[in-house]
Tab-separated table of C-alpha atoms and ligand atoms in Angstrom:
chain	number	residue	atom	x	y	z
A	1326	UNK	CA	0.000	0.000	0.000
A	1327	UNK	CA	1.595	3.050	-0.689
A	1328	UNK	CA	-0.030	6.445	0.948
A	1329	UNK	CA	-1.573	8.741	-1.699
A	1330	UNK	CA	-2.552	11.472	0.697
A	1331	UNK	CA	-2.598	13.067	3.937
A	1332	UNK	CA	-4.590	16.178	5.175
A	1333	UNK	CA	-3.867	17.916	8.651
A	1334	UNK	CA	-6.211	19.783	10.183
A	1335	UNK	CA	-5.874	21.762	13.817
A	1336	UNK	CA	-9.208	21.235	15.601
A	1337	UNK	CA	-10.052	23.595	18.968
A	1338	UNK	CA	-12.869	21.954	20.728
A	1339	UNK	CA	-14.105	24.184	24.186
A	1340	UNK	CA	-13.763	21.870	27.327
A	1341	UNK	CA	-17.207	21.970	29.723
A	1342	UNK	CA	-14.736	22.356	32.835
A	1343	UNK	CA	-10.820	23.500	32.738
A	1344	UNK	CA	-8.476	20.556	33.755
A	1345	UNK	CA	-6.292	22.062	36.323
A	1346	UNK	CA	-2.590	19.572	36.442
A	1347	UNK	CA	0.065	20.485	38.066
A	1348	UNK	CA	1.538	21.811	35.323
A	1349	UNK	CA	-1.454	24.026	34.138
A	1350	UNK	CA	-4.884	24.850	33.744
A	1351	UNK	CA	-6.586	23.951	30.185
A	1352	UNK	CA	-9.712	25.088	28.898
A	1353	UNK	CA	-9.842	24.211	25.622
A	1354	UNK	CA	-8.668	21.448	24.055
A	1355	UNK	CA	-6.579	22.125	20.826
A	1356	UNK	CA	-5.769	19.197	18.321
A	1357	UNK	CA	-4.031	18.305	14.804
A	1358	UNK	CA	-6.233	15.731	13.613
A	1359	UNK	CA	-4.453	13.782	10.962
A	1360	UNK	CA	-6.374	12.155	8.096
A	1361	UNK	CA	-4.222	9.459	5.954
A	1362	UNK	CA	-5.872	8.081	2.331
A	1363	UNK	CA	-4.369	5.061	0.161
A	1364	UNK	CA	-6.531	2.845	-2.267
A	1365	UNK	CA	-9.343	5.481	-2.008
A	1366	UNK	CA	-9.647	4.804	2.275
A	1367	UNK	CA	-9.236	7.157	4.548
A	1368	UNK	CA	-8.232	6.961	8.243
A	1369	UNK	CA	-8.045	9.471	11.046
A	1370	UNK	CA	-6.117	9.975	14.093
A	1371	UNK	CA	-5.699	12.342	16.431
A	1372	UNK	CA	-2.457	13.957	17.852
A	1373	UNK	CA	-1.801	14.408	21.580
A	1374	UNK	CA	0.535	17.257	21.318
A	1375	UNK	CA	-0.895	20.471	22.805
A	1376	UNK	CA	-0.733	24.053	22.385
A	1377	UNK	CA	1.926	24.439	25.173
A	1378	UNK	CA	5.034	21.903	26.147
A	1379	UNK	CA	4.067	22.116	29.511
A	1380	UNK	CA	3.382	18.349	29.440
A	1381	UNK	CA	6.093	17.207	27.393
A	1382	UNK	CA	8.371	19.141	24.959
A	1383	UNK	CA	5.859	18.728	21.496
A	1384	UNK	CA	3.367	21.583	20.733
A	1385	UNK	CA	1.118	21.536	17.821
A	1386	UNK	CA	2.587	23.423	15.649
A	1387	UNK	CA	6.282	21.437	16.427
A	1388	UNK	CA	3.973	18.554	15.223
A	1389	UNK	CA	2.464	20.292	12.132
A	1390	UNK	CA	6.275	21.452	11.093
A	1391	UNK	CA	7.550	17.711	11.599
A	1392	UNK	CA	4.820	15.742	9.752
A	1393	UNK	CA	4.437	18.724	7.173
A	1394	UNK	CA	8.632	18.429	6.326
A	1395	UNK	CA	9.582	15.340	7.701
A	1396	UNK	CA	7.026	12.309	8.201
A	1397	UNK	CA	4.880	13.049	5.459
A	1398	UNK	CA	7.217	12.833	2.765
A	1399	UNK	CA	8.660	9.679	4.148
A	1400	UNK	CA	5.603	7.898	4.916
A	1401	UNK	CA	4.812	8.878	1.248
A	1402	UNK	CA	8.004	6.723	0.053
A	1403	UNK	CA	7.048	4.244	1.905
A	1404	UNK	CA	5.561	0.910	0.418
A	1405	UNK	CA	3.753	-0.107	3.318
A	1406	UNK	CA	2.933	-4.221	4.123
A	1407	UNK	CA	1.360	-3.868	7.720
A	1408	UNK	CA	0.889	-0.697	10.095
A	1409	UNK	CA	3.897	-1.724	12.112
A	1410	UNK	CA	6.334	-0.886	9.928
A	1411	UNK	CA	5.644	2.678	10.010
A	1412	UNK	CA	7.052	3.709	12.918
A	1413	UNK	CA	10.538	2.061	12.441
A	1414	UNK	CA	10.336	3.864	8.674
A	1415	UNK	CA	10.486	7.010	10.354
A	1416	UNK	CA	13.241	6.301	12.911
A	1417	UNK	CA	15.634	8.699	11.493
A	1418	UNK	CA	13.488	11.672	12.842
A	1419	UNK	CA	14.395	11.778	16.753
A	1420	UNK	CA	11.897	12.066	19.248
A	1421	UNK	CA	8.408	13.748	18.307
A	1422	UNK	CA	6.685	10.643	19.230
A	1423	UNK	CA	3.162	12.610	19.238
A	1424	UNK	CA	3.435	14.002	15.465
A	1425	UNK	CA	5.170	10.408	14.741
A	1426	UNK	CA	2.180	8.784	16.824
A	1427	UNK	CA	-0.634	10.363	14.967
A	1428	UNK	CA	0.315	9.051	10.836
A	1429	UNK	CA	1.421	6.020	12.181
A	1430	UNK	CA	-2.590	5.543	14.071
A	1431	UNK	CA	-4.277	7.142	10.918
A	1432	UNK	CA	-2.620	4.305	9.135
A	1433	UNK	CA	-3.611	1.474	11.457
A	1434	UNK	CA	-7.406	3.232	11.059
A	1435	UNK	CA	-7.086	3.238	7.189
A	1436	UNK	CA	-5.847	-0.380	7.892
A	1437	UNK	CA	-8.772	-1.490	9.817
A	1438	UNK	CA	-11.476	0.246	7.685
A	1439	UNK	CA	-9.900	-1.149	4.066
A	1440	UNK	CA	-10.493	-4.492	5.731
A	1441	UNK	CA	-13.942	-3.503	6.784
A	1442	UNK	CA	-13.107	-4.363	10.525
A	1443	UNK	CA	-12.692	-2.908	13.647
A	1444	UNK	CA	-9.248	-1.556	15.208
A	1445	UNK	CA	-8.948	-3.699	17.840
A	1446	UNK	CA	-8.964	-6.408	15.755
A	1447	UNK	CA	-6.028	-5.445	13.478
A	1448	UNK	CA	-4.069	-4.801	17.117
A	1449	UNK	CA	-4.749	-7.980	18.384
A	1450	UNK	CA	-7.696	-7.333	20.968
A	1451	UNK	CA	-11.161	-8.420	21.702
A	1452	UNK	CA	-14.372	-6.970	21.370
A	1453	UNK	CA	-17.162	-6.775	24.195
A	1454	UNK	CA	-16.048	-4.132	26.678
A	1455	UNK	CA	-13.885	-2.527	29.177
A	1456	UNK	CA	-13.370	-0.946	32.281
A	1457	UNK	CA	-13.261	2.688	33.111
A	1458	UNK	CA	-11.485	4.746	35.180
A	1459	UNK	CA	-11.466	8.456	35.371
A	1460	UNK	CA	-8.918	11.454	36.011
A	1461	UNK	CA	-9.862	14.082	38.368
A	1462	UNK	CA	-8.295	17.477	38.068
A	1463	UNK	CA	-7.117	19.723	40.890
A	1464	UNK	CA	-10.116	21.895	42.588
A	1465	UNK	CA	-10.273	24.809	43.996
A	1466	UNK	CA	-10.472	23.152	47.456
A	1467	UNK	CA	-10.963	19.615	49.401
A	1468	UNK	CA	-14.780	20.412	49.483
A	1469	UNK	CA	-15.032	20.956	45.427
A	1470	UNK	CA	-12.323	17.976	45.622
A	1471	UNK	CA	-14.500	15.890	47.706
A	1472	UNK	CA	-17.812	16.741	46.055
A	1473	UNK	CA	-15.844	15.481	42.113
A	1474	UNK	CA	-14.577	12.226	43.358
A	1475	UNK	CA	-18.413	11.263	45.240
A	1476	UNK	CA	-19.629	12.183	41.426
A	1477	UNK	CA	-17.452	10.025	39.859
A	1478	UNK	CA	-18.116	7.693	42.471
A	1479	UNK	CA	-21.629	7.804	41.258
A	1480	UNK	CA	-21.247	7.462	37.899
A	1481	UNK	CA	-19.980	4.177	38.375
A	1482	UNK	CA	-16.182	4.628	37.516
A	1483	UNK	CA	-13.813	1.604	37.957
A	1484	UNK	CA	-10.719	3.425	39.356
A	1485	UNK	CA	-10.040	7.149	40.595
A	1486	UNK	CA	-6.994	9.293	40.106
A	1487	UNK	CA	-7.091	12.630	41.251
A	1488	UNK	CA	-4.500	15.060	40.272
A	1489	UNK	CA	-1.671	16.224	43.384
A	1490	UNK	CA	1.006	18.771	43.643
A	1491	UNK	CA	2.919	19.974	46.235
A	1492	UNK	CA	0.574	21.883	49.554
A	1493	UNK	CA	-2.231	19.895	47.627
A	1494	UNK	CA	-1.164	15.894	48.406
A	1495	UNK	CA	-1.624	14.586	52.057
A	1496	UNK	CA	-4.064	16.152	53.581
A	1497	UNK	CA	-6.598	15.854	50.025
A	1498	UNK	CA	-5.825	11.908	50.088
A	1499	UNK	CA	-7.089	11.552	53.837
A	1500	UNK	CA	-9.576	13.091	53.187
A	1501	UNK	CA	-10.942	11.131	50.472
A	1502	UNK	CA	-9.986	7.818	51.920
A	1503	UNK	CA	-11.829	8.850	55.100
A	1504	UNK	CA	-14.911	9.343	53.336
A	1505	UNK	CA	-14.422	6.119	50.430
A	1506	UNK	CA	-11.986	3.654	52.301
A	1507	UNK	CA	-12.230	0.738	49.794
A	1508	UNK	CA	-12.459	3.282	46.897
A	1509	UNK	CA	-9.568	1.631	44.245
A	1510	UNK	CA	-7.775	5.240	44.472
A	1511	UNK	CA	-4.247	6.532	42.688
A	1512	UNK	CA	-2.730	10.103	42.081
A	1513	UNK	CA	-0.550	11.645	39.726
A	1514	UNK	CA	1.885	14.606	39.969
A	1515	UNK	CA	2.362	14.955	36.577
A	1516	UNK	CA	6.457	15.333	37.711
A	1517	UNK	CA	5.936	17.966	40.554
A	1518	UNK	CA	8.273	16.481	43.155
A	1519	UNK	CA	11.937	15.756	43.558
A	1520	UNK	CA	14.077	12.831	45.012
A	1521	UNK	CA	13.814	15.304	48.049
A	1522	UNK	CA	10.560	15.134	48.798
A	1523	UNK	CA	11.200	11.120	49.436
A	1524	UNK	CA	9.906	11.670	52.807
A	1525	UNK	CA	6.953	13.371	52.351
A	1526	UNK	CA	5.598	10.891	49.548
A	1527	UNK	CA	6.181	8.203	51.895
A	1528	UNK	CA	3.561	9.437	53.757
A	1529	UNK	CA	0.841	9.002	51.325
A	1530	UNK	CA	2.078	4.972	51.704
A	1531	UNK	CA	-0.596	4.571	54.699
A	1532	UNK	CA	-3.317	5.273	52.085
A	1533	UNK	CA	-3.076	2.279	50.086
A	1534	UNK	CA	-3.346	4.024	46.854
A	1535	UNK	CA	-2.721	1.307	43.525
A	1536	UNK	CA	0.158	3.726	43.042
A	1537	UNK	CA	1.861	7.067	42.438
A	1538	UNK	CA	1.910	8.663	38.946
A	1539	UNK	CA	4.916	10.342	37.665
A	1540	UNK	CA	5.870	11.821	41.056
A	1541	UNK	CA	9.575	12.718	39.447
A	1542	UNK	CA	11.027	14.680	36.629
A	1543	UNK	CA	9.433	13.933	32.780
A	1544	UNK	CA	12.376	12.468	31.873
A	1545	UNK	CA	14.081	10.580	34.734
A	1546	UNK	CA	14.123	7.049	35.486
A	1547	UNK	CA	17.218	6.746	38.014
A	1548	UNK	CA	16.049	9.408	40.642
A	1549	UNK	CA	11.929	7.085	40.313
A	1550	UNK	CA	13.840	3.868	40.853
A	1551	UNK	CA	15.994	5.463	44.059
A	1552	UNK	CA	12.356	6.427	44.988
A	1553	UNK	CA	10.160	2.958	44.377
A	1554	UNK	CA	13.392	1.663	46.608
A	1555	UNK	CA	11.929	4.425	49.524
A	1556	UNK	CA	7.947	3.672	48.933
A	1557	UNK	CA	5.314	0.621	49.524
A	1558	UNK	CA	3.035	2.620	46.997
A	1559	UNK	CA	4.297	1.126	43.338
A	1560	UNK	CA	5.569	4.060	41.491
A	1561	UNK	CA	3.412	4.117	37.855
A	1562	UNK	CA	5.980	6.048	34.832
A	1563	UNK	CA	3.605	8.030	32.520
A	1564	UNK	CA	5.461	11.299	31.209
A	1565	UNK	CA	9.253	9.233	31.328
A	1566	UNK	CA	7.902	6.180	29.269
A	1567	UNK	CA	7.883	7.258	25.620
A	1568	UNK	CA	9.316	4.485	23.695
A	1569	UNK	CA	9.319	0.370	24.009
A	1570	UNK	CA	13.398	0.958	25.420
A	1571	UNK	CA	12.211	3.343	27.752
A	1572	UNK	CA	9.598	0.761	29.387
A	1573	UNK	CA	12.815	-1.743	29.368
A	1574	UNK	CA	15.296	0.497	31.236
A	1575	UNK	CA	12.580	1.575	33.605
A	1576	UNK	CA	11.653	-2.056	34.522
A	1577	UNK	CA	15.324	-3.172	34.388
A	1578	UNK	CA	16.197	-0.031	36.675
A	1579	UNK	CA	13.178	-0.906	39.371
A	1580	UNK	CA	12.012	2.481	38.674
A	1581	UNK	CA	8.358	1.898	38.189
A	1582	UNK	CA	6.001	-1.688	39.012
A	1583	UNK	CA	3.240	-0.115	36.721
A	1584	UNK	CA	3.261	1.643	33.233
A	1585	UNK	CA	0.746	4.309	31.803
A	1586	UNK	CA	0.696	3.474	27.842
A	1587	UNK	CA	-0.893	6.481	26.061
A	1588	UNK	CA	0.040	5.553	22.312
A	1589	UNK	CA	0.756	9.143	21.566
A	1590	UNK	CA	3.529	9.468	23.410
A	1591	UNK	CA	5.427	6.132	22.345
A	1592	UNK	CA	5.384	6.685	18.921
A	1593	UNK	CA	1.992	5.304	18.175
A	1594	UNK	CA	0.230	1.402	18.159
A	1595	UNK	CA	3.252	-0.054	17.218
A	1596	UNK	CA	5.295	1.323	20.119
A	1597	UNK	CA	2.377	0.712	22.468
A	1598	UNK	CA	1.938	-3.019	21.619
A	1599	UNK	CA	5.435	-3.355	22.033
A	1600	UNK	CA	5.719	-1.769	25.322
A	1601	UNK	CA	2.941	-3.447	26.392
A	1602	UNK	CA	4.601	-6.913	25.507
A	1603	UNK	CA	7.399	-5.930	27.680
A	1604	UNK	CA	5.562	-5.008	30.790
A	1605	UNK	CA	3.326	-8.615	29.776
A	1606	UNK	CA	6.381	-10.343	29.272
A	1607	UNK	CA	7.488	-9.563	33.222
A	1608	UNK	CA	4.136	-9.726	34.960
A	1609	UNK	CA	4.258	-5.584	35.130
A	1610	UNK	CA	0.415	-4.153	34.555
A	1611	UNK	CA	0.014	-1.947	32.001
A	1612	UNK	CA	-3.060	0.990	31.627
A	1613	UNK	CA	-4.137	3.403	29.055
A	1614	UNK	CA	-3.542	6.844	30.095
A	1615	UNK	CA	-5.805	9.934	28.208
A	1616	UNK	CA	-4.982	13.503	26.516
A	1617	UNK	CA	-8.528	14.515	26.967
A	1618	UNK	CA	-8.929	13.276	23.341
A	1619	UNK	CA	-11.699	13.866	21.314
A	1620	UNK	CA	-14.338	10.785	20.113
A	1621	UNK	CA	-11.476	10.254	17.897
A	1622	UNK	CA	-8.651	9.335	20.502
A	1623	UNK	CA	-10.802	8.482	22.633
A	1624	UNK	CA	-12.151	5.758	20.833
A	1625	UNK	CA	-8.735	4.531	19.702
A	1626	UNK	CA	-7.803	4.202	23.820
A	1627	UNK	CA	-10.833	2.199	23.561
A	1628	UNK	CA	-9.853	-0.428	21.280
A	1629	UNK	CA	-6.110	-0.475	22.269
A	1630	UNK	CA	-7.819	-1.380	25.990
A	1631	UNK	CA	-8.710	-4.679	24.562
A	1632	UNK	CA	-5.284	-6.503	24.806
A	1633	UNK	CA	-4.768	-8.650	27.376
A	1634	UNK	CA	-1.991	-6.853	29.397
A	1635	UNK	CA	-4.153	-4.184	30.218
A	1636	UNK	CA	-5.354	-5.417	33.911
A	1637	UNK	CA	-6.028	-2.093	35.248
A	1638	UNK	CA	-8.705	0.510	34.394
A	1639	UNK	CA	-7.160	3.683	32.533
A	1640	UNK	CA	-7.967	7.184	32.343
A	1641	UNK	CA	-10.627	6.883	29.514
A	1642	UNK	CA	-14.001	8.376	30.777
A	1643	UNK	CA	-17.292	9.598	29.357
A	1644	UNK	CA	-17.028	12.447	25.819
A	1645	UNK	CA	-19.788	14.138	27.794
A	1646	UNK	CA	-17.179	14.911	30.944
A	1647	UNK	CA	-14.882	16.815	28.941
A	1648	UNK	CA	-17.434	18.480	25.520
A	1649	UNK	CA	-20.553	19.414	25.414
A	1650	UNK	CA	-20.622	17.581	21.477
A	1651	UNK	CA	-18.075	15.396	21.008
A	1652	UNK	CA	-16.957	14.448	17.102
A	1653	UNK	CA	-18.021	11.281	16.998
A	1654	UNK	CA	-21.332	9.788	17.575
A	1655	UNK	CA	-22.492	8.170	19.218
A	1656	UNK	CA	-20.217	9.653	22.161
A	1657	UNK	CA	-18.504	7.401	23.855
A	1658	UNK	CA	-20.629	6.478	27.167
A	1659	UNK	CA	-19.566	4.856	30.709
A	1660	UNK	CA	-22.235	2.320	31.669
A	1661	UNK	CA	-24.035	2.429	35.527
A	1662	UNK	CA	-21.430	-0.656	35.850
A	1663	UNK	CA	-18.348	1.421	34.661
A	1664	UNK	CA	-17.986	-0.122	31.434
A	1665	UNK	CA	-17.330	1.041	27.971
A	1666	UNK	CA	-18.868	-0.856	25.019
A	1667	UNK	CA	-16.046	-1.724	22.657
A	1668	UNK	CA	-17.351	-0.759	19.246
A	1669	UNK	CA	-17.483	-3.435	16.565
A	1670	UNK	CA	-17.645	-1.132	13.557
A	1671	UNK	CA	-14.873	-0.591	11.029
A	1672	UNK	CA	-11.470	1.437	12.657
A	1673	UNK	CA	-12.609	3.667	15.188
A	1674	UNK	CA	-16.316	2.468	15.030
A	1675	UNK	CA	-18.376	5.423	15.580
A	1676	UNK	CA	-18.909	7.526	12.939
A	1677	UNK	CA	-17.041	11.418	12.436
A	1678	UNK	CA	-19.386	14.278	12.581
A	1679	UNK	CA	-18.082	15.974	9.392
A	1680	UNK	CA	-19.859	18.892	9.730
A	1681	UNK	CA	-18.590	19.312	13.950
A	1682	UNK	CA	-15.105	18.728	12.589
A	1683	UNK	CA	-15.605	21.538	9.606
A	1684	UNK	CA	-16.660	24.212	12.601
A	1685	UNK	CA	-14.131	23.702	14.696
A	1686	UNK	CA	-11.236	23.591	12.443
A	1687	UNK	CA	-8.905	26.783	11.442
A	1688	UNK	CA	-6.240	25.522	9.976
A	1689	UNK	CA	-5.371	23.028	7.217
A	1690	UNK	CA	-3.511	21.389	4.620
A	1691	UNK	CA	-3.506	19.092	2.757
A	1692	UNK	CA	-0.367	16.647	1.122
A	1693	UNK	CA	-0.062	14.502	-1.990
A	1694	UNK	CA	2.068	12.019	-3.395
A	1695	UNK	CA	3.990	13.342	-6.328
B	1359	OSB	O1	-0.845	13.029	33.151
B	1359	OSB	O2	-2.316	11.615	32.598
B	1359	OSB	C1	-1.890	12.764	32.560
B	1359	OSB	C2	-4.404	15.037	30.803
B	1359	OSB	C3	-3.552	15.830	30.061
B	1359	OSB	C4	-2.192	15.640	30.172
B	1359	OSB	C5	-1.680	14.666	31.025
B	1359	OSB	C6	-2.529	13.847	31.754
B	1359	OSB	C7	-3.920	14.070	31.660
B	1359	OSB	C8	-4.905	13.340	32.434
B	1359	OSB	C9	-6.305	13.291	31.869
B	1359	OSB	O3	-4.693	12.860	33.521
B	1359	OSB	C10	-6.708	11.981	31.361
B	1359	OSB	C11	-7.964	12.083	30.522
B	1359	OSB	O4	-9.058	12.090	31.078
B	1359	OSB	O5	-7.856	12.148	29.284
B	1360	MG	MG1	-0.100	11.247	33.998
């Protein structure tokens, strides 16, 4: 197959409430959404970079300049047998996992829709459904926080994380585990803390959280594994992990016992099946972290969620918590039970809203194959 086309679009979607991480407050989300036609197919994907590097170093338009001069023109040498060789074709471009991440998905899509079948069947996943978790941003206080996570609660969600940063850790976690003790709880710092702050972490070990998200700088693994050495509470490697080798040298290092695969930020489904085998391969769980994605994304965590290594609940929650219309539909929906149905129509499985997509875009352009 060789790629004939590819058409970038940047996407701004408002969100119904700002996300507040330690790293920032967003309140809209802004997104390339990458479109990739061969043998008159199309398939989409959407890009995790931002509009800042306040979560890792890629922006959007870092992402638009790499596909536009880089990965476009090599995918469209490429004579492409299977999806996974895509992301090893474009090894000479270092790092920029997110603009590499979001061809390589549009090309799994394409993949699964040519064969008239759903993505999680070209990864190597199941259909029937999964189990959702949900991300809680910081509040404004422990009331707001406390009032979020007994919504959540309610809703029926799996698995809890709710965002910490330094003055806002301790004293948030009692509170919650006073008021839902058997409540399957976790944080993430999102890399707020230092090797320093050892002590203090260690006292969020009497709350028997599943674990402690990226408590350490976005790129370290030695200073995590000198801290998983210091805490009961497994250290989970989100913003650190962004390539199969990095999941290795983590694991080898003892600098993590869980791994957050968002396929964004490894490159794309190649890179997340493989880092996924690893972590299988040594009895480490795996789960799917979010970008507050659109139905697009979304929908893709969805279907990756489907392989067998992928014991825990992730960070994929209800369209309807984060836009008031989302660009697919139907939306994706949590169940009373906390479940997601795993869609069984071709790629993605729910159908684009053109029209959505058309309003909300302000930028584009579009490649061919000479
Ligand atoms: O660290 O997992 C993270 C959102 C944006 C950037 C980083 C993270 C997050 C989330 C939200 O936690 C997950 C979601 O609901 O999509
Ligand atoms: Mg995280």
């Amino acid at each position: 197959m060789r790629v004939d086309q590819v058409e970038v679009r940047r996407v701004t979607l408002p969100l119904r409430f700002p996300f507040e991480t330690s790293f920032g407050r967003t309140t809209t989300k802004q997104f390339l959404l990458v479109s990739v036609s061969a043998d008159g197919v199309t398939g989409h994907a959407e890009c995790v970079a931002d509009a800042d590097p306040f979560y890792l170093p890629e922006t959007n338009i870092t992402a638009h300049h790499v596909l536009r001069d880089f990965l476009v023109p090599l995918a469209f040498g490429l004579e492409i047998g299977h999806p996974r060789e895509v992301l090893p074709a474009l090894s000479r471009v270092r790092g920029h996992e997110m603009a590499k991440a979001a061809l390589e998905m549009a090309v799994w899509e394409l993949w699964a829709r040519r064969d008239g079948v759903p993505l999680w069947h070209v990864l190597g996943g199941r259909g029937g459904e999964i189990a959702a978790g949900v991300s809680v941003g910081l509040q404004r206080d422990e009331a707001a926080l406390l009032e979020r996570v007994a919504a959540e609660v309610a809703a029926g969600y799996r698995r809890l994380k709710v965002k910490i940063k330094p003055g806002r850790d301790v004293a948030l976690v009692e509170a919650i585990r006073a008021r839902f003790p058997r409540l399957p709880l976790m944080v993430d710092a999102n890399s707020a803390y230092t090797l320093a702050d050892a002590d203090h972490l260690r006292e969020l070990d009497r709350f028997s959280l599943m674990m402690i998200e990226q408590p350490l700088g976005w790129d370290d693994i030695v200073d995590h594994a000198a801290l998983q050495e210091r805490l009961e509470t497994p250290v989970c490697l989100d913003e650190s992990i962004r390539s199969p080798d990095d999941a290795r040298r983590a694991l080898s290092l003892g600098a993590c016992r869980v791994v957050n695969v968002k396929v964004g930020r490894v490159g794309g489904f190649s890179g997340a099946l493989a880092v996924h085998d690893a972590c299988r391969a040594r009895g480490v769980p795996v789960w799917c972290g979010g970008m507050l994605e659109s139905g697009i994304g979304r929908l893709a965590n969805v279907h990756l969620q489907t392989l067998a290594g992928f014991t825990l609940p992730g960070d994929t929650s209800a369209s309807a918590r984060y836009f008031e219309e989302d660009l697919v539909d139907p939306p994706v929906v949590v169940s009373a039970e906390g479940t997601i149905a795993v869609p069984d129509g071709p790629g993605i499985g729910h159908g684009i809203v053109w029209p959505r997509v058309e309003r909300a875009t302000d930028l584009r352009e579009t490649w061919r194959r000479r």
